[in-house]
C-alpha positions as semicolon CSV with decimal commas, in nm:
position;residue;x (nm);y (nm);z (nm)
1;X;-0,702;-2,118;-1,283
2;X;-0,869;-2,455;-1,323
3;X;-0,791;-2,664;-1,013
4;X;-1,004;-2,967;-1,101
5;X;-0,943;-3,202;-1,396
6;X;-1,186;-3,214;-1,687
7;X;-1,252;-3,585;-1,619
8;X;-1,283;-3,724;-1,267
9;X;-1,226;-3,555;-0,934
10;X;-0,859;-3,626;-0,865
11;X;-0,598;-3,436;-1,065
12;X;-0,304;-3,650;-1,178
13;X;-0,110;-3,358;-1,326
14;X;-0,062;-3,007;-1,187
15;X;0,134;-2,690;-1,261
16;X;0,511;-2,726;-1,269
17;X;0,729;-2,600;-0,985
18;X;1,001;-2,498;-1,230
19;X;0,933;-2,379;-1,582
20;X;0,586;-2,381;-1,734
21;X;0,348;-2,666;-1,811
22;X;0,211;-2,973;-1,636
23;X;0,392;-3,218;-1,413
24;X;0,276;-3,546;-1,253
25;X;0,157;-3,493;-0,895
26;X;0,022;-3,840;-0,813
27;X;0,131;-4,200;-0,861
28;X;-0,124;-4,232;-1,141
29;X;0,029;-3,935;-1,322
30;X;0,379;-4,080;-1,293
31;X;0,252;-4,417;-1,420
32;X;0,093;-4,254;-1,726
33;X;0,415;-4,062;-1,796
34;X;0,644;-4,366;-1,759
35;X;0,419;-4,600;-1,961
36;X;0,367;-4,338;-2,233
37;X;0,740;-4,264;-2,264
38;X;0,831;-4,634;-2,265
39;X;0,567;-4,710;-2,529
40;X;0,688;-4,422;-2,747
41;X;1,054;-4,529;-2,726
42;X;0,967;-4,892;-2,793
43;X;0,744;-4,813;-3,088
44;X;0,992;-4,564;-3,238
45;X;1,272;-4,821;-3,218
46;X;1,087;-5,129;-3,351
47;X;1,075;-5,039;-3,718
48;X;1,079;-4,713;-3,907
49;X;0,756;-4,809;-4,083
50;X;0,574;-4,806;-3,749
51;X;0,713;-4,479;-3,608
52;X;0,369;-4,323;-3,637
53;X;0,259;-4,556;-3,354
54;X;0,517;-4,390;-3,130
55;X;0,371;-4,051;-3,217
56;X;0,026;-4,183;-3,127
57;X;0,161;-4,297;-2,788
58;X;0,298;-3,947;-2,725
59;X;-0,032;-3,789;-2,833
60;X;-0,234;-4,018;-2,603
61;X;-0,006;-3,930;-2,309
62;X;-0,052;-3,557;-2,375
63;X;-0,431;-3,595;-2,404
64;X;-0,448;-3,785;-2,074
65;X;-0,236;-3,515;-1,905
66;X;-0,472;-3,247;-2,039
67;X;-0,789;-3,429;-1,931
68;X;-0,660;-3,537;-1,588
69;X;-0,467;-3,220;-1,509
70;X;-0,527;-2,869;-1,384
71;X;-0,442;-2,556;-1,576
72;X;-0,076;-2,553;-1,679
73;X;0,150;-2,296;-1,520
74;X;0,471;-2,213;-1,343
75;X;0,576;-2,149;-0,983
76;X;0,297;-1,895;-0,916
77;X;0,030;-2,133;-1,041
78;X;0,189;-2,414;-0,835
79;X;0,158;-2,207;-0,516
80;X;-0,204;-2,118;-0,599
81;X;-0,280;-2,486;-0,671
82;X;-0,120;-2,596;-0,343
83;X;-0,318;-2,334;-0,149
84;X;-0,643;-2,446;-0,310
85;X;-0,561;-2,812;-0,251
86;X;-0,468;-2,753;0,115
87;X;-0,782;-2,548;0,184
88;X;-1,008;-2,814;0,029
89;X;-0,847;-3,080;0,251
90;X;-0,915;-2,872;0,563
91;X;-1,283;-2,824;0,464
92;X;-1,331;-3,196;0,398
93;X;-1,194;-3,300;0,739
């Protein structure tokens, strides 16, 4: 399991607690998700000729989640991620 993001040191997205995939785990991750969803809704609703811009907003949000996240997973991966994160905090202190 990849516990570090592909870009940067701090993961913004981690494995989900319920289901499978990635979920925001920091304020930065939540900001990306909210801004991406708002941009997609706004761009989809402006004009049907510009709906492709909404799809680009969704794609950019997914790419950021992939680059700034860990490996996707479910509850087992979440527990492994938490254990790795907790042990790295203890070593750094």
